mmCIF file of C-alpha atoms in Angstrom:
data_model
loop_
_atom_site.group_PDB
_atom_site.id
_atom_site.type_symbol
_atom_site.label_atom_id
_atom_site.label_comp_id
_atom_site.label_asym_id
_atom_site.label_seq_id
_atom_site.Cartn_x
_atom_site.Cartn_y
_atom_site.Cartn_z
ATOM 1 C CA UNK A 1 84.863 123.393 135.257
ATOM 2 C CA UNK A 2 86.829 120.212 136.400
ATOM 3 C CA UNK A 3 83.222 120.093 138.803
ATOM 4 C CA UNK A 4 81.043 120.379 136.199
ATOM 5 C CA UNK A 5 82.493 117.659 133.840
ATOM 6 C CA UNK A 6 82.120 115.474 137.220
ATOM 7 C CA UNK A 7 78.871 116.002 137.355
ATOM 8 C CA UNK A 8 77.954 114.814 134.027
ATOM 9 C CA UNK A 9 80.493 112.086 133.765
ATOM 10 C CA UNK A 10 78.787 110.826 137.333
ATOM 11 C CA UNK A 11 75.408 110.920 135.704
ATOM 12 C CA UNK A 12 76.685 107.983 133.715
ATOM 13 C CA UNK A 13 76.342 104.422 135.848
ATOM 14 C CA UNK A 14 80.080 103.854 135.066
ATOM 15 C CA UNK A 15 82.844 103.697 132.177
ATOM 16 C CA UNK A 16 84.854 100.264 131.667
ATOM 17 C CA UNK A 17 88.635 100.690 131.383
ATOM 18 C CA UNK A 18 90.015 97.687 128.925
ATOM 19 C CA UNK A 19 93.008 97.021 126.886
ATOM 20 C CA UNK A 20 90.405 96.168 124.023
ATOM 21 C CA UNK A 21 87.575 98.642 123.880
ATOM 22 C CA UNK A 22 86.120 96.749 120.583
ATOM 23 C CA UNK A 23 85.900 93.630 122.933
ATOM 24 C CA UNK A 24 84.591 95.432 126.015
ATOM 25 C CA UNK A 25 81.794 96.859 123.239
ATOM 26 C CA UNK A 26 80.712 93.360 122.959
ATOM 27 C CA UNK A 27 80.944 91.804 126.224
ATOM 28 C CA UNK A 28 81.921 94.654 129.181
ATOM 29 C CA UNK A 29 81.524 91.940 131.464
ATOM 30 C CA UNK A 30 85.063 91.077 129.815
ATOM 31 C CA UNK A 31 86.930 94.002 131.786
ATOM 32 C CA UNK A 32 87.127 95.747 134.806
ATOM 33 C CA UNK A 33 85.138 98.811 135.708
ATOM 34 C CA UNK A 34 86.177 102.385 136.813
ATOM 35 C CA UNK A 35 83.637 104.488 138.981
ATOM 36 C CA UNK A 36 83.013 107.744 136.935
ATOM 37 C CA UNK A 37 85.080 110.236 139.603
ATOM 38 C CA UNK A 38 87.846 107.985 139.415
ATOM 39 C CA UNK A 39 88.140 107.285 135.862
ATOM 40 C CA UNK A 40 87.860 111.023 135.313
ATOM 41 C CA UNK A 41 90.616 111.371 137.393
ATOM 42 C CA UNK A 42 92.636 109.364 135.266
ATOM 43 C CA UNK A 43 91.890 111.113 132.176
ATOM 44 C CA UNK A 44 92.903 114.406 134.408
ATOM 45 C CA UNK A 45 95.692 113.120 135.271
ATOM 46 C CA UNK A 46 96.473 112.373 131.868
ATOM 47 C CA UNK A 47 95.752 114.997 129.749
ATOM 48 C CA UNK A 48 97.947 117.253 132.190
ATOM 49 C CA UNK A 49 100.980 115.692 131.685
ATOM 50 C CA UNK A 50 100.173 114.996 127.794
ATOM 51 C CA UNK A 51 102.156 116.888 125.126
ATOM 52 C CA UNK A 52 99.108 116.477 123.260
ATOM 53 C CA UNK A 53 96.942 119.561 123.484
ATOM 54 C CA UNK A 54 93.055 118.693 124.889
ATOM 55 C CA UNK A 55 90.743 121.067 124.947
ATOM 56 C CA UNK A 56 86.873 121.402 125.163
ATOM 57 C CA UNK A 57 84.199 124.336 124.727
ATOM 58 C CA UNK A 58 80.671 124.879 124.998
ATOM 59 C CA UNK A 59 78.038 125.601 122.861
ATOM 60 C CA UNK A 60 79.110 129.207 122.597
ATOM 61 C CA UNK A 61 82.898 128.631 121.456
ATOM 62 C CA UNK A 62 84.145 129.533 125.174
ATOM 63 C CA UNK A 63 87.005 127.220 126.410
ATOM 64 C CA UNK A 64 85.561 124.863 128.983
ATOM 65 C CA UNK A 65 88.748 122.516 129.944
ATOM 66 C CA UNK A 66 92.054 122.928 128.393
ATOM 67 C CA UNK A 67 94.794 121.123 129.432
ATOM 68 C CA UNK A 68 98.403 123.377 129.702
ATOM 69 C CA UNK A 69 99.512 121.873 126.299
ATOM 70 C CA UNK A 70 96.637 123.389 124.342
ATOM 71 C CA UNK A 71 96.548 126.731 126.531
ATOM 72 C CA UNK A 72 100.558 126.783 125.385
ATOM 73 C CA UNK A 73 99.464 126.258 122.068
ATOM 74 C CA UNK A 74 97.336 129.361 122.314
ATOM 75 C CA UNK A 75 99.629 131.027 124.025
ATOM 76 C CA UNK A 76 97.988 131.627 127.256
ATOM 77 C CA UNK A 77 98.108 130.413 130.536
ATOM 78 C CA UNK A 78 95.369 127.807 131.213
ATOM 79 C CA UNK A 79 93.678 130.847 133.723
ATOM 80 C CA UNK A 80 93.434 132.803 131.210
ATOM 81 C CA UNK A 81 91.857 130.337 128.751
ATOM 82 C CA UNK A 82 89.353 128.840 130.889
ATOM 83 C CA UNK A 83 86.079 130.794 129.948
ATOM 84 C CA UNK A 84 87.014 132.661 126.470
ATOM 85 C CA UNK A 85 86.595 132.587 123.105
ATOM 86 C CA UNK A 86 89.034 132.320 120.235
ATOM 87 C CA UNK A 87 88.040 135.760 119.627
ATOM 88 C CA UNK A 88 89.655 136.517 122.718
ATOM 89 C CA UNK A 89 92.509 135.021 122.598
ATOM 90 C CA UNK A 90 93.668 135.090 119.344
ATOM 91 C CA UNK A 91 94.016 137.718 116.409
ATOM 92 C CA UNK A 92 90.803 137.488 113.453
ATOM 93 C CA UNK A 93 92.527 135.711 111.061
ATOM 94 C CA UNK A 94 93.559 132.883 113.539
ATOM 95 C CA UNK A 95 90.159 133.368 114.993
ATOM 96 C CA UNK A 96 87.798 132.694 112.229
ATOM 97 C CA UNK A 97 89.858 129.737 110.831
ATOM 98 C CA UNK A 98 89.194 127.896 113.757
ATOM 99 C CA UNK A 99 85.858 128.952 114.059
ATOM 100 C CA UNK A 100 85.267 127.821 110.752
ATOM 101 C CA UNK A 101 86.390 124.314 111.635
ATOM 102 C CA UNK A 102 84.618 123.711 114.617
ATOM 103 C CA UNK A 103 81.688 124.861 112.811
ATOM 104 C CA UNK A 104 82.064 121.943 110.151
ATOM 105 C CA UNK A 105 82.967 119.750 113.323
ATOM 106 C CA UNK A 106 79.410 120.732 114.134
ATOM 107 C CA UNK A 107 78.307 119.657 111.037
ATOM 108 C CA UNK A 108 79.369 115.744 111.688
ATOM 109 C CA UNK A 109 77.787 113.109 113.275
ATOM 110 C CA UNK A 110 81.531 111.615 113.627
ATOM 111 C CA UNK A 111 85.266 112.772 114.294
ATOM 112 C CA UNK A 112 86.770 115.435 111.995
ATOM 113 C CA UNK A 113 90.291 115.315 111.310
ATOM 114 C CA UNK A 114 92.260 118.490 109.938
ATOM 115 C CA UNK A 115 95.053 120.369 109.993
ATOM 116 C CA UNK A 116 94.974 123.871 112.232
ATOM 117 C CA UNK A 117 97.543 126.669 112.180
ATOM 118 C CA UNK A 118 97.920 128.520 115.533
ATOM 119 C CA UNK A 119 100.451 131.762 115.752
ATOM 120 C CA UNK A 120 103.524 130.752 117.382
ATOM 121 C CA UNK A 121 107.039 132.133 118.080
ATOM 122 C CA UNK A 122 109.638 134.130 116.109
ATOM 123 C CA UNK A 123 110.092 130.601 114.239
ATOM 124 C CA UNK A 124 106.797 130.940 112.563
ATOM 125 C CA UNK A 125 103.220 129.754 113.110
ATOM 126 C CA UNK A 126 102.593 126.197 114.691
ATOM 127 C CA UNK A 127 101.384 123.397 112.493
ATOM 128 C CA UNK A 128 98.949 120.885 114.355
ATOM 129 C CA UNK A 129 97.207 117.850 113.658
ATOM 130 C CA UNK A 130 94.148 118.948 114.782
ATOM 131 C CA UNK A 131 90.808 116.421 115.973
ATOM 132 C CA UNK A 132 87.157 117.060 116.637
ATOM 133 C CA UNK A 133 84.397 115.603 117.885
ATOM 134 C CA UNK A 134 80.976 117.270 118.799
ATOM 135 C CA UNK A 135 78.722 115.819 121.870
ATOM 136 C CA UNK A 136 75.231 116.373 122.367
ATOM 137 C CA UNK A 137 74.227 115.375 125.761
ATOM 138 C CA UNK A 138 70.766 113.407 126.685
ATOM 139 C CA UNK A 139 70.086 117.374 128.432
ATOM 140 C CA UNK A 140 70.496 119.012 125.288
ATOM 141 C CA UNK A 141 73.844 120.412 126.192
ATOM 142 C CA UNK A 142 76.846 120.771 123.539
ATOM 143 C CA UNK A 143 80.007 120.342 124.163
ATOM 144 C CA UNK A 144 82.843 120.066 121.032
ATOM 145 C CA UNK A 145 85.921 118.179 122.449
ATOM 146 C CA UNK A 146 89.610 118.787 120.387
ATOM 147 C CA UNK A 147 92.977 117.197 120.543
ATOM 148 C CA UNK A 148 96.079 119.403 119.243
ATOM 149 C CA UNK A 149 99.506 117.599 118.008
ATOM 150 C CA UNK A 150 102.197 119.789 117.346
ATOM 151 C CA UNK A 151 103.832 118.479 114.123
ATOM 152 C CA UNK A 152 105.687 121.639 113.256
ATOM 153 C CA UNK A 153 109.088 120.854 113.762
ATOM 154 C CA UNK A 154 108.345 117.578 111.636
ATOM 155 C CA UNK A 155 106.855 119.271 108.689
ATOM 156 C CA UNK A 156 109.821 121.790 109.101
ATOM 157 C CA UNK A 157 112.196 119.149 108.905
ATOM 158 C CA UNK A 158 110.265 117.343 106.050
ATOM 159 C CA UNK A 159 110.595 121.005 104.390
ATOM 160 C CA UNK A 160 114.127 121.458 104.766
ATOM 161 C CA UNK A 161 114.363 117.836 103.414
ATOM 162 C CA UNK A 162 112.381 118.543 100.474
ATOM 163 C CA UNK A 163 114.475 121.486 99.528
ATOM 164 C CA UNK A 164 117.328 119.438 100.278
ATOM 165 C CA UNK A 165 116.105 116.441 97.852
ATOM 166 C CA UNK A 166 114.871 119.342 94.839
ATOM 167 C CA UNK A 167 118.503 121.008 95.476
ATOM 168 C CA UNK A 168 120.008 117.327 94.792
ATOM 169 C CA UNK A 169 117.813 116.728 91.830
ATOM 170 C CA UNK A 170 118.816 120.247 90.715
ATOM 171 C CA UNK A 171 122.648 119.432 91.255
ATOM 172 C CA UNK A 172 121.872 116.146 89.316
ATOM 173 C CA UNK A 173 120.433 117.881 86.473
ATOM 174 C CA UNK A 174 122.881 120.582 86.028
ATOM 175 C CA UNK A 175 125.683 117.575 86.154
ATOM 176 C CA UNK A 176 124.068 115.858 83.449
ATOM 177 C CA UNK A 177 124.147 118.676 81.414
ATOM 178 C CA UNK A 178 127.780 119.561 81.973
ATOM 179 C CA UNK A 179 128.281 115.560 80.985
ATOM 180 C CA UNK A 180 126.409 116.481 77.572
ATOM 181 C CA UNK A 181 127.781 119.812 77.188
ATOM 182 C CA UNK A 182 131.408 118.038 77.800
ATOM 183 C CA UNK A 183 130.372 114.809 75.682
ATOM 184 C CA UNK A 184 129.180 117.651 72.536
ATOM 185 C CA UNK A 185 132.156 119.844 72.863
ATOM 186 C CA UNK A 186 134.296 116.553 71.894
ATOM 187 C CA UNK A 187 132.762 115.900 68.808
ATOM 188 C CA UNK A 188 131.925 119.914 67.947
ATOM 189 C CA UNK A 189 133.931 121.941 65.793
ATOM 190 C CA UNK A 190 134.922 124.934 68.005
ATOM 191 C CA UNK A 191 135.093 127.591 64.845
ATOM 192 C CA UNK A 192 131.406 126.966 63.357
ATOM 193 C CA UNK A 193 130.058 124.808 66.066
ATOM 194 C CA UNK A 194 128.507 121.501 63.573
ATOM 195 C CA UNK A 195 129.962 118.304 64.616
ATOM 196 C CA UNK A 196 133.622 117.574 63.898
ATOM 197 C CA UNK A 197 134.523 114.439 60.995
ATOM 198 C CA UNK A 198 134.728 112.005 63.948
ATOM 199 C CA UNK A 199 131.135 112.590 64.906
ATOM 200 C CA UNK A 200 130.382 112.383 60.653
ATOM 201 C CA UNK A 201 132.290 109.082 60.384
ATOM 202 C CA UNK A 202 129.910 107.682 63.204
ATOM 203 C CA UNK A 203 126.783 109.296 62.028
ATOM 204 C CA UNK A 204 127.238 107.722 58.897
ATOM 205 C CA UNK A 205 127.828 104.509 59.703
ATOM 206 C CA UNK A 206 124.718 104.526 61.641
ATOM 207 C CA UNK A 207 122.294 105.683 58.929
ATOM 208 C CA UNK A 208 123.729 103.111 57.100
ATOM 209 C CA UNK A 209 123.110 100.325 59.515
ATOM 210 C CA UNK A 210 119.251 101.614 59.820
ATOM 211 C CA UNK A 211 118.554 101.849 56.442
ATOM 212 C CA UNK A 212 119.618 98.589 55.563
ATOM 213 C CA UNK A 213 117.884 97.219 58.764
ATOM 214 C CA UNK A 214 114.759 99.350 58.613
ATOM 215 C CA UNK A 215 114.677 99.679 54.475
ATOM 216 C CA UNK A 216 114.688 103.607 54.974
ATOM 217 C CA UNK A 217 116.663 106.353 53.303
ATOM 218 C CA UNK A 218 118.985 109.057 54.120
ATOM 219 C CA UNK A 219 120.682 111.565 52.252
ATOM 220 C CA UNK A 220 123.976 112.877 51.717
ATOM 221 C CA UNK A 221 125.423 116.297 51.490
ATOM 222 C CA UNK A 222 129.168 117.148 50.673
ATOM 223 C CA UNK A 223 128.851 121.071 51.058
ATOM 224 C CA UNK A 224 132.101 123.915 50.153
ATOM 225 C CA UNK A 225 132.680 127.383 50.199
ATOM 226 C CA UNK A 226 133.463 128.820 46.699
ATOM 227 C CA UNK A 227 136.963 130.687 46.148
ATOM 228 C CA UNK A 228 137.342 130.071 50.314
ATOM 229 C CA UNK A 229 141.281 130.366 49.936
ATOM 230 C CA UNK A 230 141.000 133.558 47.503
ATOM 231 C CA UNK A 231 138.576 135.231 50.203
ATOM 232 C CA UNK A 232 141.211 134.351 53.301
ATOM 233 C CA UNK A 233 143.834 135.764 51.103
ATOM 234 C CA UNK A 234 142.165 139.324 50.382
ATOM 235 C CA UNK A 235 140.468 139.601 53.448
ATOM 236 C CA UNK A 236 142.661 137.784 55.831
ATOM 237 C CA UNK A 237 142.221 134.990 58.670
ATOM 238 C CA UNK A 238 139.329 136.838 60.334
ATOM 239 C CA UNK A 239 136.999 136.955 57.617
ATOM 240 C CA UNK A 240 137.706 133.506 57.302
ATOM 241 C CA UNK A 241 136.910 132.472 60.642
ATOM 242 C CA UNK A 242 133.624 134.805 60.497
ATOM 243 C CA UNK A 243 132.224 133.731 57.102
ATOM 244 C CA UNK A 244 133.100 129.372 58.594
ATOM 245 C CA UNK A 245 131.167 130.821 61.591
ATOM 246 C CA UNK A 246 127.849 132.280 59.737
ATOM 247 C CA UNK A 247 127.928 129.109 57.411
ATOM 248 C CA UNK A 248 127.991 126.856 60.502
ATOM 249 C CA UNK A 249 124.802 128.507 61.795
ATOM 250 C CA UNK A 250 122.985 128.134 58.196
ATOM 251 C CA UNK A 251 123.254 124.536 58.486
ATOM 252 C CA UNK A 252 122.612 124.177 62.237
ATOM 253 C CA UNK A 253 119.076 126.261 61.642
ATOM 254 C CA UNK A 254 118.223 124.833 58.644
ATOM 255 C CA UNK A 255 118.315 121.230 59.954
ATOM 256 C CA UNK A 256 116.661 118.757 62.624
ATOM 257 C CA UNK A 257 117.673 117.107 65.857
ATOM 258 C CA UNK A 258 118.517 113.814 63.845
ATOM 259 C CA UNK A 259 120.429 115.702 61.572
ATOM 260 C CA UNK A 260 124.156 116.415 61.675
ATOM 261 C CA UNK A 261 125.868 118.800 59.842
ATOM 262 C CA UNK A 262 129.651 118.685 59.937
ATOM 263 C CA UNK A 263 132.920 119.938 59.524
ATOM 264 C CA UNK A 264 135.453 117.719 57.406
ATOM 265 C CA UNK A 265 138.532 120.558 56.491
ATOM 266 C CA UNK A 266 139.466 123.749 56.376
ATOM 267 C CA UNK A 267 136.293 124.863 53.714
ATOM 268 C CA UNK A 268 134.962 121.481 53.567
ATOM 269 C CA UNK A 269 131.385 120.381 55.409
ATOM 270 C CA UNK A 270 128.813 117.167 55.082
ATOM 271 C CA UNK A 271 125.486 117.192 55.880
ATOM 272 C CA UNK A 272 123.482 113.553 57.366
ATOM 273 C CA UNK A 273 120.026 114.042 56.321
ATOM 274 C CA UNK A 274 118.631 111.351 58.322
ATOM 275 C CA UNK A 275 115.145 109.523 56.919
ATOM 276 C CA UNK A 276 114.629 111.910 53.977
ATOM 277 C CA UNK A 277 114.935 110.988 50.178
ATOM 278 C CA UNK A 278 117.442 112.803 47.286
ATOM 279 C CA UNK A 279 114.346 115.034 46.334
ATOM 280 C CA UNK A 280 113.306 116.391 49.650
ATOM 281 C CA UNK A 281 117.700 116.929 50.383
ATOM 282 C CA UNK A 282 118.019 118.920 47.103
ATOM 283 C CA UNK A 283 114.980 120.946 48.393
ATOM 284 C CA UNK A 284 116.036 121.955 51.740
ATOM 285 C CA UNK A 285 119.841 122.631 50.698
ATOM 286 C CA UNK A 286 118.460 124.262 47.585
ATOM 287 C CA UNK A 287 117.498 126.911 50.455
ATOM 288 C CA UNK A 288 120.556 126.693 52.496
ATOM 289 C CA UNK A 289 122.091 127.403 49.390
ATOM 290 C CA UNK A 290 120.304 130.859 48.825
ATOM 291 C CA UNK A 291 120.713 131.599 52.091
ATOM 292 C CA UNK A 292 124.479 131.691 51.991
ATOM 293 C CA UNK A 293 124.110 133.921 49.309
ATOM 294 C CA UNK A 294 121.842 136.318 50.831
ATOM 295 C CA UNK A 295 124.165 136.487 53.957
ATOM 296 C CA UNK A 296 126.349 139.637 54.892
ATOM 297 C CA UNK A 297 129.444 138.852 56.941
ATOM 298 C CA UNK A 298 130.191 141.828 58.508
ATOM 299 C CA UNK A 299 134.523 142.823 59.173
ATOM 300 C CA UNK A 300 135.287 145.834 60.623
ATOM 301 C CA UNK A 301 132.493 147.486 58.817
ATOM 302 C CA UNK A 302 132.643 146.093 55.149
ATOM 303 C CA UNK A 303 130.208 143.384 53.932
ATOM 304 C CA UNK A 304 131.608 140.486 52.728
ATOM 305 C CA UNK A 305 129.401 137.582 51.029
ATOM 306 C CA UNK A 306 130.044 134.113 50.141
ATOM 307 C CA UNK A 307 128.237 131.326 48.253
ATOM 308 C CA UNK A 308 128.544 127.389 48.758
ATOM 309 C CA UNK A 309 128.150 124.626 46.083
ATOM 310 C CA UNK A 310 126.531 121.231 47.208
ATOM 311 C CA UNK A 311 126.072 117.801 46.029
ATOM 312 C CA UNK A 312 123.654 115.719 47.154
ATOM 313 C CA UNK A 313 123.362 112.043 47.283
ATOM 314 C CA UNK A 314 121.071 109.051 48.699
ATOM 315 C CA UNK A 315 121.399 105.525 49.945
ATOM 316 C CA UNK A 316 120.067 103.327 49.090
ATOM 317 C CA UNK A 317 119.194 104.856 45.684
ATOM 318 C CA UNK A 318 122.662 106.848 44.278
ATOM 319 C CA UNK A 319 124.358 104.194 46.606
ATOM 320 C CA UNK A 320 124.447 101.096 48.108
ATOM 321 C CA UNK A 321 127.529 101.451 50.157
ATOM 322 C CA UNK A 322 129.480 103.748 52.097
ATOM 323 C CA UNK A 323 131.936 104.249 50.435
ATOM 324 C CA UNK A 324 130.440 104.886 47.193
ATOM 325 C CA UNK A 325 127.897 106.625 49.266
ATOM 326 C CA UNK A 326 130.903 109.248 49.647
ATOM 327 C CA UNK A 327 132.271 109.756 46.970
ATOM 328 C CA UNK A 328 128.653 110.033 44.814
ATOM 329 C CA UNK A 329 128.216 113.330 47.288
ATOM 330 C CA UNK A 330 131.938 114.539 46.225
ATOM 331 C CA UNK A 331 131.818 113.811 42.510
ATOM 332 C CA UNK A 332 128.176 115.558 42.740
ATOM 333 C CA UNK A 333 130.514 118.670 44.494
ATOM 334 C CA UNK A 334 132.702 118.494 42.098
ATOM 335 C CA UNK A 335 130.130 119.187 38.993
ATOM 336 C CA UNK A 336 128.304 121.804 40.723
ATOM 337 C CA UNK A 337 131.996 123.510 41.436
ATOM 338 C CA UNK A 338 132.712 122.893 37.526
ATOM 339 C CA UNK A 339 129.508 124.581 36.856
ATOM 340 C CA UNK A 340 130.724 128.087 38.094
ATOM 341 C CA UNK A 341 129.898 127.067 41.925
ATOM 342 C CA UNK A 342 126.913 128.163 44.019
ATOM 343 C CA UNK A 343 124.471 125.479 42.831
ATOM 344 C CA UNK A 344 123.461 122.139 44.355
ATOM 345 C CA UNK A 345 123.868 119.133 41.901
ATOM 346 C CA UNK A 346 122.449 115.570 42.211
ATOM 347 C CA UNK A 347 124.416 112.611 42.265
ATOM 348 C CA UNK A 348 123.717 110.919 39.481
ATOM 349 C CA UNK A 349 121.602 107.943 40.078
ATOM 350 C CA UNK A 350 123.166 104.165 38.617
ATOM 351 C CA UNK A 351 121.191 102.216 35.866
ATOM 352 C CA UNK A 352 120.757 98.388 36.130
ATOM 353 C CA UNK A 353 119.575 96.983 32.601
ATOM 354 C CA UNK A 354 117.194 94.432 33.255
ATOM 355 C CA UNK A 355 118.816 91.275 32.897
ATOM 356 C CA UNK A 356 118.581 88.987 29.992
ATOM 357 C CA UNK A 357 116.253 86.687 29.997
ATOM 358 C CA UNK A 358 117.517 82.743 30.281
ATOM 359 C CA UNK A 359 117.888 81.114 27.072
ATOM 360 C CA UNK A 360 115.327 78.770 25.588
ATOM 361 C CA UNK A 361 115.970 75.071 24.746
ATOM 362 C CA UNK A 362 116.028 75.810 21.360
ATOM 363 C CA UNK A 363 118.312 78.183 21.953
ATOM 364 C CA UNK A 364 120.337 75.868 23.934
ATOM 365 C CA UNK A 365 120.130 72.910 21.592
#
């Protein structure tokens, strides 16, 4: 084989050797000359101590010159190469994939660059860079020409980093959320699981602060359980804890993100209603209401049931400060506990007379 490829290389008048081929393109008078045997010998030389695998076949697919690199890379000896096919040397899968791509090589009119996959050790298969060119000859003659580099232990490593960067990111994640879960669990109530009167002092403040700086609304909602003490005193602690538990999952269902129901006392809870008028807060809580009242708590068989009472205020419109805010949504409480209890009652909304007009100069005089 090593003859043949002499033979045609010789045919050639002779091949310049440069540092800068693009210049020698130009101008070859710029560099020195190789005869065609001896330049040949250098690319022999070469390619057999390369780790790069070179390879070249004929028009048929059969292996014309491999260097030992590529015949490793097949997993042959370079004997046993020399004059085959890949579907002789290699199982059908393996085959045909590279069949495929030195067909497309074909194809071009310029080099092809892809990625091959040959079968390798126990490790796994062998990921190459993988380069073609196809050369037609001025006899007619085809020959495809390959280069093979063996990037499998890098993309291994960039695999093992990868799962090394996602298991990070994954440790990351998970810490954040055992920051948040930490950060909630200090302003939760552990009973019902609403947010605790330190979390309701802050969220209030805040809707305050936006509505006066945005000109929006939020409501207000002081919430109790009716006869709580008379139903821990019949039924004891547990039923208690149960029916503090099944109200603390009415209000966390029946309101939004921004929202924050909360625990102030023993059978005490607020409600932040953040954005929403008195109307559309007397609405919802008008069906948290029934919903309380259409709950069974279950104990040790028996159903027990319970029933809240609500009052409901606004800022800016029952209120134009906290504090009166506050107590608007307790004295609201208050009537709808006076009433008999499982209602919801609106704070009662302030009238401003319009103000007198200035007197007139007769007036005056």
């Amino acid at each position: 084989m090593e003859d043949r490829l002499a033979r045609q290389l010789m045919e050639q008048p002779q091949f310049p050797v440069v540092a800068d081929a693009a210049s020698l393109a130009r101008d070859p008078s710029q560099g020195p000359v190789l005869p065609a045997p001896a330049l040949l010998q250098v690319l022999l030389a070469t390619t057999e101590h390369a780790q790069i695998g070179v390879y070249a076949k004929d028009g048929d697919g059969r292996y014309v010159y491999v260097n030992p690199a590529a015949a490793r890379m097949l997993g042959h000896e370079v004997g046993e190469v020399l004059g085959r096919g890949d579907d002789d040397l290699l199982a059908p899968d393996w085959a045909n994939a590279l069949k495929a791509a030195d067909q497309a090589a074909w194809a071009q009119q310029h080099a092809q660059h892809r990625d091959d996959r040959l079968p390798g050790d126990d490790a796994g298969a062998l990921d190459l860079v993988a380069l073609r060119i196809a050369v037609r000859t001025d006899t007619g003659e085809r020959w495809l020409c390959g280069t093979w580099t063996d990037v499998t232990e890098t993309r291994r490593n960039q695999t093992v980093l990868r799962q090394a960067l996602d298991q990070l990111e994954q440790q990351q994640r998970q810490n954040e959320e055992l920051r948040r879960e930490l950060s909630d669990q200090s302003v939760r109530d552990p009973v019902t699981g609403v947010y605790n009167r330190r979390h309701f002092e802050e969220q209030v403040h805040r809707e305050v602060d936006l509505s006066m700086r945005e000109h929006r609304e939020f409501a207000l909602v002081s919430v109790q359980i009716d006869d709580f003490r008379q139903l821990q005193q019949t039924h004891g602690s547990e039923a208690a804890e149960r029916t503090l538990q099944a109200l603390g999952r009415l209000l966390r269902s029946n309101t939004r993100a921004m929202d924050a129901p909360c625990r102030l006392g023993d059978d005490r809870f607020a409600v932040v209603l953040s954005g929403i008028g008195l109307a559309t807060a007397h609405a919802r809580m008008e069906g948290v209401r029934k919903q309380c009242e259409a709950q069974l708590v279950m104990l040790e068989g028996s159903e027990l049931h319970f029933t809240v009472s609500m009052g409901v205020a606004s800022f800016p419109h029952t209120a134009q400060d906290r504090a009166l805010l506050l107590s608007s949504a307790d004295l609201a409480l208050e009537e709808a506990r006076r009433r008999g209890g499982n209602s919801v009652m609106l704070a009662a909304i302030p009238f401003s007379p319009p103000a007198a007009p200035p007197p007139s100069p007769a007036q005056q005089a």
